[in-house]
């Protein structure tokens, strides 16, 4: 897979994950767009790889954040804290 397609795929993934962002989708989308535009002229393949790996790290962090949020919601909903 070429670097360009990986970057586009990463952007789409992050955009999809941004729908559940706590501060709102519009906040997330504008910041994401700004970051990708800032680095659009980068040509060094090593730097691009580094940025892609950092983006994948962000994806994993967002997924963990959402799972934790769901876990806390379920815990609050089904387990009564009577201590």
mmCIF file of N, CA, C and O in Angstrom:
data_model
loop_
_atom_site.group_PDB
_atom_site.id
_atom_site.type_symbol
_atom_site.label_atom_id
_atom_site.label_comp_id
_atom_site.label_asym_id
_atom_site.label_seq_id
_atom_site.Cartn_x
_atom_site.Cartn_y
_atom_site.Cartn_z
ATOM 1 N N UNK A 1 0.843 -1.170 0.000
ATOM 2 C CA UNK A 1 0.000 0.000 0.000
ATOM 3 C C UNK A 1 0.896 1.244 0.000
ATOM 4 O O UNK A 1 1.853 1.331 0.764
ATOM 5 N N UNK A 2 0.590 2.185 -0.845
ATOM 6 C CA UNK A 2 1.415 3.388 -0.946
ATOM 7 C C UNK A 2 1.203 4.276 0.284
ATOM 8 O O UNK A 2 0.208 4.155 1.002
ATOM 9 N N UNK A 3 2.147 5.164 0.490
ATOM 10 C CA UNK A 3 2.045 6.065 1.639
ATOM 11 C C UNK A 3 0.839 6.983 1.514
ATOM 12 O O UNK A 3 0.173 7.260 2.503
ATOM 13 N N UNK A 4 0.562 7.420 0.311
ATOM 14 C CA UNK A 4 -0.577 8.312 0.107
ATOM 15 C C UNK A 4 -1.882 7.640 0.510
ATOM 16 O O UNK A 4 -2.698 8.225 1.223
ATOM 17 N N UNK A 5 -2.067 6.413 0.101
ATOM 18 C CA UNK A 5 -3.308 5.716 0.454
ATOM 19 C C UNK A 5 -3.382 5.435 1.948
ATOM 20 O O UNK A 5 -4.464 5.475 2.543
ATOM 21 N N UNK A 6 -2.234 5.184 2.567
ATOM 22 C CA UNK A 6 -2.224 4.966 4.016
ATOM 23 C C UNK A 6 -2.582 6.244 4.760
ATOM 24 O O UNK A 6 -3.297 6.213 5.771
ATOM 25 N N UNK A 7 -2.106 7.387 4.272
ATOM 26 C CA UNK A 7 -2.419 8.671 4.900
ATOM 27 C C UNK A 7 -3.908 8.973 4.742
ATOM 28 O O UNK A 7 -4.570 9.388 5.698
ATOM 29 N N UNK A 8 -4.455 8.739 3.564
ATOM 30 C CA UNK A 8 -5.882 8.982 3.334
ATOM 31 C C UNK A 8 -6.713 8.062 4.223
ATOM 32 O O UNK A 8 -7.708 8.482 4.824
ATOM 33 N N UNK A 9 -6.298 6.803 4.326
ATOM 34 C CA UNK A 9 -7.009 5.843 5.181
ATOM 35 C C UNK A 9 -6.945 6.271 6.647
ATOM 36 O O UNK A 9 -7.939 6.186 7.374
ATOM 37 N N UNK A 10 -5.795 6.749 7.085
ATOM 38 C CA UNK A 10 -5.631 7.237 8.454
ATOM 39 C C UNK A 10 -6.536 8.437 8.707
ATOM 40 O O UNK A 10 -7.191 8.525 9.747
ATOM 41 N N UNK A 11 -6.597 9.348 7.747
ATOM 42 C CA UNK A 11 -7.457 10.531 7.880
ATOM 43 C C UNK A 11 -8.920 10.119 8.010
ATOM 44 O O UNK A 11 -9.639 10.620 8.865
ATOM 45 N N UNK A 12 -9.349 9.187 7.174
ATOM 46 C CA UNK A 12 -10.744 8.724 7.224
ATOM 47 C C UNK A 12 -11.043 8.042 8.552
ATOM 48 O O UNK A 12 -12.116 8.234 9.131
ATOM 49 N N UNK A 13 -10.110 7.250 9.037
ATOM 50 C CA UNK A 13 -10.292 6.557 10.317
ATOM 51 C C UNK A 13 -10.414 7.561 11.460
ATOM 52 O O UNK A 13 -11.305 7.453 12.299
ATOM 53 N N UNK A 14 -9.514 8.529 11.479
ATOM 54 C CA UNK A 14 -9.562 9.536 12.536
ATOM 55 C C UNK A 14 -10.835 10.377 12.440
ATOM 56 O O UNK A 14 -11.439 10.709 13.458
ATOM 57 N N UNK A 15 -11.250 10.686 11.235
ATOM 58 C CA UNK A 15 -12.477 11.453 11.056
ATOM 59 C C UNK A 15 -13.682 10.678 11.576
ATOM 60 O O UNK A 15 -14.561 11.237 12.235
ATOM 61 N N UNK A 16 -13.693 9.387 11.320
ATOM 62 C CA UNK A 16 -14.784 8.549 11.821
ATOM 63 C C UNK A 16 -14.765 8.475 13.352
ATOM 64 O O UNK A 16 -15.815 8.548 14.000
ATOM 65 N N UNK A 17 -13.580 8.332 13.924
ATOM 66 C CA UNK A 17 -13.477 8.265 15.381
ATOM 67 C C UNK A 17 -13.838 9.601 16.033
ATOM 68 O O UNK A 17 -14.267 9.631 17.186
ATOM 69 N N UNK A 18 -13.677 10.683 15.316
ATOM 70 C CA UNK A 18 -13.977 11.994 15.858
ATOM 71 C C UNK A 18 -15.454 12.244 16.098
ATOM 72 O O UNK A 18 -15.822 13.201 16.775
ATOM 73 N N UNK A 19 -16.312 11.396 15.571
ATOM 74 C CA UNK A 19 -17.751 11.583 15.754
ATOM 75 C C UNK A 19 -18.162 11.472 17.214
ATOM 76 O O UNK A 19 -19.152 12.063 17.622
ATOM 77 N N UNK A 20 -17.414 10.719 18.000
ATOM 78 C CA UNK A 20 -17.730 10.539 19.416
ATOM 79 C C UNK A 20 -16.819 11.359 20.327
ATOM 80 O O UNK A 20 -16.790 11.123 21.539
ATOM 81 N N UNK A 21 -16.070 12.283 19.770
ATOM 82 C CA UNK A 21 -15.119 13.049 20.576
ATOM 83 C C UNK A 21 -15.857 13.892 21.609
ATOM 84 O O UNK A 21 -16.892 14.501 21.303
ATOM 85 N N UNK A 22 -15.368 13.937 22.849
ATOM 86 C CA UNK A 22 -16.072 14.653 23.919
ATOM 87 C C UNK A 22 -16.309 16.142 23.643
ATOM 88 O O UNK A 22 -17.319 16.690 24.058
ATOM 89 N N UNK A 23 -15.407 16.813 22.969
ATOM 90 C CA UNK A 23 -15.573 18.244 22.723
ATOM 91 C C UNK A 23 -16.351 18.528 21.441
ATOM 92 O O UNK A 23 -16.481 19.683 21.050
ATOM 93 N N UNK A 24 -16.826 17.502 20.790
ATOM 94 C CA UNK A 24 -17.644 17.692 19.604
ATOM 95 C C UNK A 24 -16.909 17.363 18.315
ATOM 96 O O UNK A 24 -15.689 17.482 18.216
ATOM 97 N N UNK A 25 -17.684 16.949 17.332
ATOM 98 C CA UNK A 25 -17.117 16.544 16.044
ATOM 99 C C UNK A 25 -16.487 17.724 15.312
ATOM 100 O O UNK A 25 -15.416 17.587 14.718
ATOM 101 N N UNK A 26 -17.123 18.869 15.344
ATOM 102 C CA UNK A 26 -16.611 20.027 14.603
ATOM 103 C C UNK A 26 -15.249 20.468 15.139
ATOM 104 O O UNK A 26 -14.342 20.787 14.366
ATOM 105 N N UNK A 27 -15.081 20.460 16.456
ATOM 106 C CA UNK A 27 -13.795 20.792 17.071
ATOM 107 C C UNK A 27 -12.721 19.815 16.606
ATOM 108 O O UNK A 27 -11.624 20.220 16.193
ATOM 109 N N UNK A 28 -13.050 18.526 16.642
ATOM 110 C CA UNK A 28 -12.097 17.491 16.255
ATOM 111 C C UNK A 28 -11.744 17.601 14.771
ATOM 112 O O UNK A 28 -10.591 17.516 14.384
ATOM 113 N N UNK A 29 -12.771 17.809 13.931
ATOM 114 C CA UNK A 29 -12.556 17.852 12.486
ATOM 115 C C UNK A 29 -11.677 19.027 12.087
ATOM 116 O O UNK A 29 -10.770 18.875 11.265
ATOM 117 N N UNK A 30 -11.896 20.193 12.677
ATOM 118 C CA UNK A 30 -11.079 21.353 12.311
ATOM 119 C C UNK A 30 -9.627 21.173 12.740
ATOM 120 O O UNK A 30 -8.707 21.520 11.981
ATOM 121 N N UNK A 31 -9.412 20.617 13.910
ATOM 122 C CA UNK A 31 -8.027 20.382 14.354
ATOM 123 C C UNK A 31 -7.338 19.322 13.510
ATOM 124 O O UNK A 31 -6.172 19.457 13.154
ATOM 125 N N UNK A 32 -8.073 18.259 13.180
ATOM 126 C CA UNK A 32 -7.519 17.196 12.347
ATOM 127 C C UNK A 32 -7.164 17.747 10.969
ATOM 128 O O UNK A 32 -6.066 17.492 10.456
ATOM 129 N N UNK A 33 -8.054 18.514 10.387
ATOM 130 C CA UNK A 33 -7.824 19.097 9.069
ATOM 131 C C UNK A 33 -6.601 20.013 9.086
ATOM 132 O O UNK A 33 -5.766 19.980 8.176
ATOM 133 N N UNK A 34 -6.485 20.817 10.125
ATOM 134 C CA UNK A 34 -5.356 21.743 10.253
ATOM 135 C C UNK A 34 -4.025 20.991 10.327
ATOM 136 O O UNK A 34 -3.048 21.384 9.680
ATOM 137 N N UNK A 35 -3.999 19.896 11.073
ATOM 138 C CA UNK A 35 -2.761 19.128 11.220
ATOM 139 C C UNK A 35 -2.369 18.480 9.900
ATOM 140 O O UNK A 35 -1.200 18.497 9.506
ATOM 141 N N UNK A 36 -3.340 17.913 9.199
ATOM 142 C CA UNK A 36 -3.021 17.264 7.933
ATOM 143 C C UNK A 36 -2.597 18.292 6.878
ATOM 144 O O UNK A 36 -1.709 18.019 6.070
ATOM 145 N N UNK A 37 -3.214 19.465 6.872
ATOM 146 C CA UNK A 37 -2.801 20.509 5.922
ATOM 147 C C UNK A 37 -1.408 21.033 6.238
ATOM 148 O O UNK A 37 -0.646 21.377 5.328
ATOM 149 N N UNK A 38 -1.073 21.102 7.509
ATOM 150 C CA UNK A 38 0.242 21.596 7.912
ATOM 151 C C UNK A 38 1.355 20.713 7.346
ATOM 152 O O UNK A 38 2.419 21.199 6.964
ATOM 153 N N UNK A 39 1.094 19.425 7.271
ATOM 154 C CA UNK A 39 2.116 18.478 6.838
ATOM 155 C C UNK A 39 1.924 17.989 5.407
ATOM 156 O O UNK A 39 2.541 17.018 4.997
ATOM 157 N N UNK A 40 1.111 18.658 4.616
ATOM 158 C CA UNK A 40 0.814 18.167 3.268
ATOM 159 C C UNK A 40 1.994 18.250 2.309
ATOM 160 O O UNK A 40 2.072 17.484 1.356
ATOM 161 N N UNK A 41 2.947 19.140 2.557
ATOM 162 C CA UNK A 41 4.084 19.306 1.644
ATOM 163 C C UNK A 41 5.300 18.470 2.035
ATOM 164 O O UNK A 41 6.355 18.599 1.411
ATOM 165 N N UNK A 42 5.156 17.626 3.029
ATOM 166 C CA UNK A 42 6.278 16.794 3.479
ATOM 167 C C UNK A 42 6.590 15.740 2.408
ATOM 168 O O UNK A 42 5.707 15.069 1.894
ATOM 169 N N UNK A 43 7.881 15.597 2.061
ATOM 170 C CA UNK A 43 8.281 14.641 1.029
ATOM 171 C C UNK A 43 9.222 13.564 1.542
ATOM 172 O O UNK A 43 9.438 12.568 0.854
ATOM 173 N N UNK A 44 9.782 13.742 2.723
ATOM 174 C CA UNK A 44 10.727 12.764 3.270
ATOM 175 C C UNK A 44 9.964 11.508 3.710
ATOM 176 O O UNK A 44 9.122 11.581 4.614
ATOM 177 N N UNK A 45 10.233 10.358 3.075
ATOM 178 C CA UNK A 45 9.486 9.134 3.406
ATOM 179 C C UNK A 45 9.620 8.703 4.862
ATOM 180 O O UNK A 45 8.678 8.181 5.448
ATOM 181 N N UNK A 46 10.783 8.935 5.463
ATOM 182 C CA UNK A 46 10.968 8.545 6.861
ATOM 183 C C UNK A 46 10.099 9.387 7.790
ATOM 184 O O UNK A 46 9.489 8.866 8.734
ATOM 185 N N UNK A 47 10.032 10.690 7.521
ATOM 186 C CA UNK A 47 9.184 11.555 8.345
ATOM 187 C C UNK A 47 7.709 11.196 8.168
ATOM 188 O O UNK A 47 6.939 11.207 9.122
ATOM 189 N N UNK A 48 7.336 10.876 6.935
ATOM 190 C CA UNK A 48 5.947 10.499 6.672
ATOM 191 C C UNK A 48 5.602 9.221 7.421
ATOM 192 O O UNK A 48 4.533 9.109 8.025
ATOM 193 N N UNK A 49 6.515 8.247 7.412
ATOM 194 C CA UNK A 49 6.297 6.996 8.150
ATOM 195 C C UNK A 49 6.146 7.274 9.637
ATOM 196 O O UNK A 49 5.294 6.686 10.313
ATOM 197 N N UNK A 50 6.975 8.157 10.145
ATOM 198 C CA UNK A 50 6.911 8.508 11.558
ATOM 199 C C UNK A 50 5.564 9.158 11.894
ATOM 200 O O UNK A 50 4.950 8.850 12.917
ATOM 201 N N UNK A 51 5.093 10.036 11.017
ATOM 202 C CA UNK A 51 3.804 10.689 11.248
ATOM 203 C C UNK A 51 2.646 9.688 11.141
ATOM 204 O O UNK A 51 1.682 9.779 11.902
ATOM 205 N N UNK A 52 2.753 8.741 10.219
ATOM 206 C CA UNK A 52 1.712 7.719 10.086
ATOM 207 C C UNK A 52 1.664 6.854 11.344
ATOM 208 O O UNK A 52 0.587 6.550 11.864
ATOM 209 N N UNK A 53 2.831 6.468 11.848
ATOM 210 C CA UNK A 53 2.851 5.654 13.068
ATOM 211 C C UNK A 53 2.301 6.444 14.256
ATOM 212 O O UNK A 53 1.601 5.890 15.108
ATOM 213 N N UNK A 54 2.579 7.734 14.314
ATOM 214 C CA UNK A 54 2.028 8.574 15.380
ATOM 215 C C UNK A 54 0.505 8.669 15.241
ATOM 216 O O UNK A 54 -0.225 8.623 16.238
ATOM 217 N N UNK A 55 0.034 8.772 14.025
ATOM 218 C CA UNK A 55 -1.409 8.798 13.777
ATOM 219 C C UNK A 55 -2.082 7.507 14.204
ATOM 220 O O UNK A 55 -3.173 7.519 14.781
ATOM 221 N N UNK A 56 -1.429 6.385 13.934
ATOM 222 C CA UNK A 56 -1.979 5.096 14.374
ATOM 223 C C UNK A 56 -2.001 4.996 15.891
ATOM 224 O O UNK A 56 -2.916 4.399 16.471
ATOM 225 N N UNK A 57 -1.011 5.586 16.541
ATOM 226 C CA UNK A 57 -0.992 5.639 18.000
ATOM 227 C C UNK A 57 -2.183 6.450 18.517
ATOM 228 O O UNK A 57 -2.854 6.052 19.471
ATOM 229 N N UNK A 58 -2.479 7.560 17.862
ATOM 230 C CA UNK A 58 -3.617 8.399 18.241
ATOM 231 C C UNK A 58 -4.918 7.621 18.069
ATOM 232 O O UNK A 58 -5.825 7.714 18.907
ATOM 233 N N UNK A 59 -5.021 6.839 17.004
ATOM 234 C CA UNK A 59 -6.217 6.013 16.781
ATOM 235 C C UNK A 59 -6.412 5.054 17.949
ATOM 236 O O UNK A 59 -7.516 4.930 18.494
ATOM 237 N N UNK A 60 -5.346 4.403 18.365
ATOM 238 C CA UNK A 60 -5.446 3.451 19.474
ATOM 239 C C UNK A 60 -5.809 4.155 20.777
ATOM 240 O O UNK A 60 -6.586 3.638 21.585
ATOM 241 N N UNK A 61 -5.258 5.335 20.994
ATOM 242 C CA UNK A 61 -5.584 6.098 22.200
ATOM 243 C C UNK A 61 -7.048 6.522 22.208
ATOM 244 O O UNK A 61 -7.717 6.448 23.244
ATOM 245 N N UNK A 62 -7.555 6.951 21.071
ATOM 246 C CA UNK A 62 -8.968 7.338 20.987
ATOM 247 C C UNK A 62 -9.880 6.137 21.223
ATOM 248 O O UNK A 62 -10.899 6.240 21.911
ATOM 249 N N UNK A 63 -9.517 4.993 20.649
ATOM 250 C CA UNK A 63 -10.317 3.793 20.873
ATOM 251 C C UNK A 63 -10.327 3.412 22.347
ATOM 252 O O UNK A 63 -11.366 3.035 22.886
ATOM 253 N N UNK A 64 -9.173 3.523 23.002
ATOM 254 C CA UNK A 64 -9.108 3.226 24.429
ATOM 255 C C UNK A 64 -9.952 4.211 25.233
ATOM 256 O O UNK A 64 -10.655 3.820 26.178
ATOM 257 N N UNK A 65 -9.925 5.475 24.857
ATOM 258 C CA UNK A 65 -10.733 6.492 25.526
ATOM 259 C C UNK A 65 -12.218 6.171 25.409
ATOM 260 O O UNK A 65 -12.963 6.234 26.386
ATOM 261 N N UNK A 66 -12.646 5.781 24.226
ATOM 262 C CA UNK A 66 -14.063 5.470 24.011
ATOM 263 C C UNK A 66 -14.478 4.197 24.740
ATOM 264 O O UNK A 66 -15.578 4.112 25.271
ATOM 265 N N UNK A 67 -13.597 3.203 24.775
ATOM 266 C CA UNK A 67 -13.914 1.967 25.504
ATOM 267 C C UNK A 67 -14.040 2.250 26.996
ATOM 268 O O UNK A 67 -14.921 1.711 27.664
ATOM 269 N N UNK A 68 -13.163 3.084 27.527
ATOM 270 C CA UNK A 68 -13.225 3.451 28.937
ATOM 271 C C UNK A 68 -14.515 4.207 29.241
ATOM 272 O O UNK A 68 -15.165 3.957 30.259
ATOM 273 N N UNK A 69 -14.902 5.083 28.344
ATOM 274 C CA UNK A 69 -16.151 5.828 28.517
ATOM 275 C C UNK A 69 -17.356 4.891 28.521
ATOM 276 O O UNK A 69 -18.244 5.009 29.364
ATOM 277 N N UNK A 70 -17.356 3.916 27.604
ATOM 278 C CA UNK A 70 -18.455 2.947 27.551
ATOM 279 C C UNK A 70 -18.471 2.074 28.808
ATOM 280 O O UNK A 70 -19.536 1.791 29.367
ATOM 281 N N UNK A 71 -17.292 1.655 29.252
ATOM 282 C CA UNK A 71 -17.199 0.830 30.450
ATOM 283 C C UNK A 71 -17.743 1.576 31.671
ATOM 284 O O UNK A 71 -18.516 1.031 32.449
ATOM 285 N N UNK A 72 -17.350 2.833 31.822
ATOM 286 C CA UNK A 72 -17.828 3.614 32.961
ATOM 287 C C UNK A 72 -19.331 3.834 32.896
ATOM 288 O O UNK A 72 -20.015 3.806 33.921
ATOM 289 N N UNK A 73 -19.858 4.046 31.704
ATOM 290 C CA UNK A 73 -21.302 4.218 31.549
ATOM 291 C C UNK A 73 -22.043 2.951 31.928
ATOM 292 O O UNK A 73 -23.043 2.997 32.661
ATOM 293 N N UNK A 74 -21.570 1.812 31.446
ATOM 294 C CA UNK A 74 -22.220 0.541 31.783
ATOM 295 C C UNK A 74 -22.116 0.246 33.268
ATOM 296 O O UNK A 74 -23.080 -0.219 33.888
ATOM 297 N N UNK A 75 -20.961 0.516 33.838
ATOM 298 C CA UNK A 75 -20.778 0.277 35.262
ATOM 299 C C UNK A 75 -21.734 1.146 36.074
ATOM 300 O O UNK A 75 -22.364 0.687 37.022
ATOM 301 N N UNK A 76 -21.846 2.403 35.709
ATOM 302 C CA UNK A 76 -22.741 3.321 36.401
ATOM 303 C C UNK A 76 -24.203 2.901 36.229
ATOM 304 O O UNK A 76 -25.016 3.037 37.131
ATOM 305 N N UNK A 77 -24.528 2.381 35.072
ATOM 306 C CA UNK A 77 -25.904 2.024 34.777
ATOM 307 C C UNK A 77 -26.348 0.742 35.490
ATOM 308 O O UNK A 77 -27.476 0.651 35.954
ATOM 309 N N UNK A 78 -25.462 -0.241 35.582
ATOM 310 C CA UNK A 78 -25.875 -1.547 36.081
ATOM 311 C C UNK A 78 -25.416 -1.873 37.497
ATOM 312 O O UNK A 78 -25.937 -2.791 38.111
ATOM 313 N N UNK A 79 -24.440 -1.180 37.999
ATOM 314 C CA UNK A 79 -23.955 -1.465 39.349
ATOM 315 C C UNK A 79 -24.231 -0.259 40.234
ATOM 316 O O UNK A 79 -23.739 0.826 39.999
ATOM 317 N N UNK A 80 -24.984 -0.505 41.264
ATOM 318 C CA UNK A 80 -25.342 0.559 42.170
ATOM 319 C C UNK A 80 -24.244 0.729 43.205
ATOM 320 O O UNK A 80 -23.852 -0.203 43.885
ATOM 321 N N UNK A 81 -23.746 1.925 43.333
ATOM 322 C CA UNK A 81 -22.684 2.190 44.321
ATOM 323 C C UNK A 81 -23.321 2.498 45.661
ATOM 324 O O UNK A 81 -23.840 3.566 45.896
ATOM 325 N N UNK A 82 -23.296 1.526 46.578
ATOM 326 C CA UNK A 82 -23.943 1.678 47.883
ATOM 327 C C UNK A 82 -22.907 1.609 49.004
ATOM 328 O O UNK A 82 -23.169 1.086 50.062
ATOM 329 N N UNK A 83 -21.750 2.147 48.814
ATOM 330 C CA UNK A 83 -20.726 2.077 49.856
ATOM 331 C C UNK A 83 -20.595 3.370 50.567
ATOM 332 O O UNK A 83 -20.856 4.419 50.210
#
